[in-house]
Short mmCIF file of C-alpha atoms and ligand atoms in Angstrom, two decimals:
data_model
loop_
_atom_site.label_atom_id
_atom_site.label_comp_id
_atom_site.label_asym_id
_atom_site.label_seq_id
_atom_site.Cartn_x
_atom_site.Cartn_y
_atom_site.Cartn_z
CA MET A 1 0.03 -0.17 0.08
CA LEU A 2 0.83 3.83 -0.67
CA ASP A 3 0.33 6.14 2.34
CA SER A 4 0.97 10.26 2.00
CA ALA A 5 4.42 9.46 3.33
CA PHE A 6 5.03 7.87 0.14
CA PHE A 7 4.04 10.30 -1.39
CA GLN A 8 5.48 13.26 0.10
CA ARG A 9 8.78 11.60 -0.15
CA TRP A 10 8.23 10.77 -3.06
CA MET A 11 7.65 15.03 -3.90
CA SER A 12 10.91 15.73 -1.49
CA GLY A 13 13.04 13.72 -3.62
CA THR A 14 12.11 15.71 -6.75
CA ALA A 15 12.54 18.65 -5.28
CA ALA A 16 16.37 17.73 -4.42
CA ALA A 17 17.03 15.74 -7.95
CA VAL A 18 15.34 18.90 -9.90
CA ASP A 19 17.75 20.95 -7.72
CA ALA A 20 20.97 18.58 -8.19
CA GLU A 21 19.39 18.66 -11.79
CA ALA A 22 18.26 21.54 -13.21
CA ASP A 23 21.88 22.88 -15.27
CA ARG A 24 21.43 19.65 -16.80
CA LEU A 25 17.83 20.60 -18.15
CA THR A 26 18.19 24.05 -18.56
CA GLU A 27 21.23 23.43 -20.69
CA LEU A 28 18.69 21.53 -23.05
CA ASP A 29 16.46 23.39 -22.83
CA SER A 30 18.84 26.31 -24.02
CA ALA A 31 19.75 24.16 -27.03
CA ILE A 32 15.32 23.81 -28.35
CA GLY A 33 13.65 26.55 -25.67
CA ASP A 34 14.54 29.56 -23.21
CA ALA A 35 17.05 27.99 -21.43
CA ASP A 36 14.66 27.99 -18.12
CA HIS A 37 13.58 24.70 -17.67
CA GLY A 38 16.27 23.81 -14.77
CA SER A 39 15.14 27.13 -12.79
CA ASN A 40 11.64 26.91 -13.54
CA LEU A 41 11.03 23.32 -12.20
CA ARG A 42 13.67 23.80 -9.27
CA ARG A 43 11.61 26.95 -8.23
CA GLY A 44 8.18 24.76 -8.57
CA PHE A 45 9.68 21.85 -6.86
CA ALA A 46 10.95 24.09 -3.58
CA ALA A 47 7.80 25.49 -3.81
CA VAL A 48 6.09 22.15 -3.31
CA ALA A 49 9.01 20.60 -0.67
CA GLU A 50 7.97 23.91 1.64
CA ALA A 51 4.16 23.22 1.13
CA LEU A 52 4.12 19.82 1.67
CA GLU A 53 6.80 20.55 4.60
CA LYS A 54 4.32 23.11 6.52
CA GLU A 55 0.99 21.28 6.52
CA PRO A 56 1.53 17.42 5.45
CA PRO A 57 -1.39 16.32 4.05
CA GLY A 58 -3.33 13.45 5.80
CA THR A 59 -4.00 11.85 2.42
CA PRO A 60 -2.44 10.56 -0.71
CA ALA A 61 -4.89 12.51 -2.91
CA GLY A 62 -4.05 15.35 -0.54
CA VAL A 63 -0.37 15.56 -0.79
CA LEU A 64 -1.08 15.43 -4.80
CA ALA A 65 -3.25 18.33 -4.89
CA LEU A 66 -1.58 20.46 -2.89
CA ALA A 67 1.84 20.07 -4.83
CA GLY A 68 -0.02 20.59 -8.25
CA ARG A 69 -1.44 23.48 -6.73
CA LYS A 70 2.07 25.00 -6.03
CA LEU A 71 3.60 23.86 -9.41
CA ILE A 72 0.75 25.89 -11.15
CA SER A 73 1.30 28.94 -8.83
CA THR A 74 4.81 29.10 -8.91
CA VAL A 75 6.01 27.77 -12.47
CA GLY A 76 5.85 30.56 -15.37
CA GLY A 77 6.73 28.34 -17.61
CA ALA A 78 4.33 25.95 -19.77
CA SER A 79 5.27 22.70 -16.89
CA GLY A 80 4.51 24.25 -13.98
CA PRO A 81 0.42 23.75 -15.51
CA LEU A 82 1.15 21.10 -17.27
CA TYR A 83 2.86 18.50 -14.03
CA GLY A 84 0.59 20.57 -12.21
CA SER A 85 -2.11 18.97 -14.39
CA LEU A 86 -0.32 15.65 -13.58
CA LEU A 87 -0.13 15.80 -9.84
CA ARG A 88 -3.90 17.40 -9.63
CA GLY A 89 -4.80 14.53 -12.14
CA THR A 90 -3.35 11.57 -10.34
CA GLY A 91 -4.59 13.25 -7.37
CA LYS A 92 -8.31 13.34 -7.94
CA ALA A 93 -8.44 10.32 -9.49
CA LEU A 94 -6.36 8.96 -6.04
CA GLY A 95 -9.94 9.42 -4.18
CA ASP A 96 -10.00 10.33 -0.47
CA GLY A 97 -8.61 6.56 1.31
CA ALA A 98 -5.53 7.28 3.47
CA GLU A 99 -3.81 4.65 1.30
CA VAL A 100 -3.63 3.01 -2.22
CA THR A 101 -2.06 -0.04 -4.08
CA ALA A 102 -0.20 0.39 -6.59
CA ALA A 103 -2.68 -0.63 -8.82
CA GLN A 104 -5.29 2.11 -8.16
CA PHE A 105 -1.74 4.36 -8.24
CA ALA A 106 -1.33 3.39 -12.12
CA GLN A 107 -4.76 3.90 -12.91
CA ALA A 108 -4.85 7.03 -11.15
CA LEU A 109 -1.75 8.02 -13.08
CA TRP A 110 -2.96 7.60 -16.55
CA ALA A 111 -6.11 9.97 -15.43
CA GLY A 112 -2.98 12.21 -14.78
CA VAL A 113 -1.34 12.07 -18.08
CA ASP A 114 -5.17 12.15 -19.56
CA SER A 115 -4.58 16.18 -17.90
CA VAL A 116 -1.66 16.48 -19.41
CA ALA A 117 -2.30 15.48 -22.78
CA LYS A 118 -5.94 17.79 -23.18
CA LEU A 119 -4.25 20.83 -21.50
CA GLY A 120 -1.60 20.90 -23.72
CA GLY A 121 -2.49 19.10 -26.83
CA ALA A 122 0.18 16.69 -27.55
CA ALA A 123 0.55 13.36 -27.86
CA ALA A 124 3.49 11.02 -28.32
CA GLY A 125 5.87 11.35 -31.36
CA ASP A 126 5.44 15.48 -30.31
CA LYS A 127 9.27 15.26 -28.61
CA THR A 128 7.48 16.51 -25.12
CA MET A 129 7.14 15.43 -21.37
CA LEU A 130 4.04 13.04 -22.70
CA ASP A 131 6.92 11.11 -24.47
CA ALA A 132 8.40 9.85 -21.15
CA LEU A 133 5.34 9.90 -19.34
CA LEU A 134 2.79 7.67 -21.50
CA PRO A 135 5.16 4.76 -22.16
CA ALA A 136 6.36 5.25 -18.51
CA VAL A 137 2.28 4.71 -17.30
CA ASP A 138 2.57 1.55 -19.98
CA ALA A 139 5.10 -0.38 -18.37
CA LEU A 140 3.93 0.17 -14.53
CA THR A 141 0.51 -0.88 -15.74
CA ASP A 142 2.35 -3.66 -17.70
CA ALA A 143 4.37 -4.45 -15.35
CA LEU A 144 1.52 -4.67 -12.18
CA GLY A 145 -0.47 -6.53 -14.49
CA ALA A 146 1.68 -9.28 -14.54
CA GLU A 147 1.87 -12.92 -12.94
CA GLY A 148 3.65 -11.68 -9.82
CA GLY A 149 4.35 -8.59 -10.74
CA GLU A 150 6.09 -7.24 -7.37
CA VAL A 151 5.63 -2.66 -6.63
CA ALA A 152 9.26 -2.17 -6.10
CA ALA A 153 10.11 -3.72 -9.84
CA ALA A 154 6.99 -2.26 -11.46
CA PHE A 155 8.43 1.27 -10.98
CA GLY A 156 12.08 0.38 -11.82
CA ALA A 157 10.44 -0.57 -15.74
CA ALA A 158 8.49 2.85 -15.32
CA ARG A 159 11.72 4.49 -14.62
CA ASP A 160 13.18 2.55 -17.15
CA ALA A 161 10.53 3.15 -20.00
CA ALA A 162 10.53 7.26 -19.19
CA GLU A 163 14.18 7.08 -19.11
CA SER A 164 14.22 5.27 -23.01
CA GLY A 165 11.50 7.53 -24.01
CA ALA A 166 13.04 10.79 -23.35
CA LEU A 167 16.33 9.60 -24.87
CA ALA A 168 14.05 8.30 -28.03
CA THR A 169 12.78 12.50 -28.31
CA VAL A 170 16.33 13.19 -29.32
CA PRO A 171 15.51 12.61 -33.14
CA MET A 172 11.67 13.65 -32.94
CA GLN A 173 10.81 17.14 -34.44
CA ALA A 174 8.98 19.19 -31.91
CA ARG A 175 5.14 19.93 -32.68
CA LYS A 176 3.99 21.52 -29.77
CA GLY A 177 5.62 23.67 -27.24
CA ARG A 178 8.59 26.57 -27.48
CA ALA A 179 10.77 23.32 -29.81
CA SER A 180 7.63 23.46 -31.99
CA TYR A 181 9.05 27.41 -34.08
CA LEU A 182 12.77 25.73 -34.52
CA GLY A 183 11.13 23.36 -36.67
CA GLU A 184 13.06 20.73 -38.05
CA ARG A 185 16.41 22.90 -35.81
CA SER A 186 14.43 21.09 -33.34
CA ILE A 187 15.85 17.83 -34.54
CA GLY A 188 18.93 16.12 -32.26
CA HIS A 189 17.96 17.14 -29.39
CA GLN A 190 16.99 15.82 -25.67
CA ASP A 191 14.00 17.08 -25.21
CA PRO A 192 14.03 18.83 -21.70
CA GLY A 193 10.39 18.11 -20.74
CA ALA A 194 10.64 14.71 -21.56
CA THR A 195 13.80 14.94 -19.35
CA SER A 196 12.63 15.97 -16.06
CA ALA A 197 9.99 13.37 -16.84
CA ALA A 198 12.09 10.93 -16.81
CA LEU A 199 13.70 12.94 -13.93
CA ILE A 200 10.19 12.69 -11.27
CA LEU A 201 9.61 8.77 -12.32
CA ARG A 202 13.29 8.04 -11.26
CA THR A 203 11.70 9.52 -8.10
CA LEU A 204 8.94 7.83 -7.61
CA ALA A 205 11.45 4.43 -8.19
CA GLU A 206 13.40 5.31 -5.87
CA ALA A 207 10.13 6.03 -3.05
CA ALA A 208 9.20 3.35 -3.89
CA ALA A 209 12.58 1.23 -3.40
P1 ADP B 301 8.69 27.22 -21.28
O1 ADP B 301 8.40 26.18 -22.83
O2 ADP B 301 6.82 28.13 -21.15
O3 ADP B 301 9.75 28.02 -21.13
P2 ADP B 301 9.21 24.98 -20.14
O4 ADP B 301 10.80 25.39 -20.28
O5 ADP B 301 9.98 25.28 -18.59
O6 ADP B 301 8.19 25.78 -20.23
O7 ADP B 301 8.74 23.82 -20.30
C1 ADP B 301 9.85 23.36 -21.78
C2 ADP B 301 9.18 21.62 -21.58
O8 ADP B 301 7.78 21.71 -21.24
C3 ADP B 301 9.13 21.22 -22.87
O9 ADP B 301 10.79 20.62 -23.65
C4 ADP B 301 7.92 20.34 -23.45
O10 ADP B 301 8.49 18.76 -22.46
C5 ADP B 301 6.46 20.49 -22.23
N1 ADP B 301 5.84 21.28 -23.20
C6 ADP B 301 5.50 22.74 -23.91
N2 ADP B 301 4.68 22.25 -23.96
C7 ADP B 301 3.81 21.52 -23.94
C8 ADP B 301 2.59 21.00 -24.73
N3 ADP B 301 1.64 21.44 -24.68
N4 ADP B 301 2.39 19.27 -24.27
C9 ADP B 301 3.18 18.90 -23.47
N5 ADP B 301 4.00 19.56 -23.18
C10 ADP B 301 4.73 20.40 -23.88
MG1 MG B 302 11.66 26.75 -21.31
#
């Protein structure tokens, strides 16, 4: 079972990871964007970690709702509302139990990823964060559904799928977001948002380990 402490761990781990990787994320965004992705997420997740520490919500849904709200209110770039929708959409689908199963979480994550797709209008192959998120929820669902599907291993499979998904954005041409203004010149660079999404799936696996 996953309780609110698990989701707190995920969010504080993400704040630390984003802080450590901010320069790399900004460097990727300087190639095909406006060089603010690392600083955007650093500011956003620092605010998330602070808010959660000050008033820890008692349910998984409460943790994700607060985290999503904070991202939306503190991040100016496109990624703030998009990650905010991911977390809020996931939280909303979790219901208000004190604990959820990994399978319930995987299903809720589909709802969260769906909110990202609805808000941003992007699909698989558009060179966005969805190119890491979609394969990750797919892998998580598959691994949990498999015979004897073990929870920590399933989160590990999701992490690996997100990482491969982020790498697979390199040859893609961006069709959404700022990078799409570059047309063919967006080819050959890894998408910053897909890279941060892989990071968020890594911290999820760490929280589950
Ligand atoms: P901005 O582009 O406003 O400067 P960020 O640099 O923080 O915002 O985030 C850029 C990332 O956001 C991109 O690398 C991409 O993954 C993601 N992104 C941008 N637009 C969309 C969209 N419409 N749908 C999904 N993801 C998007
Ligand atoms: Mg940017």
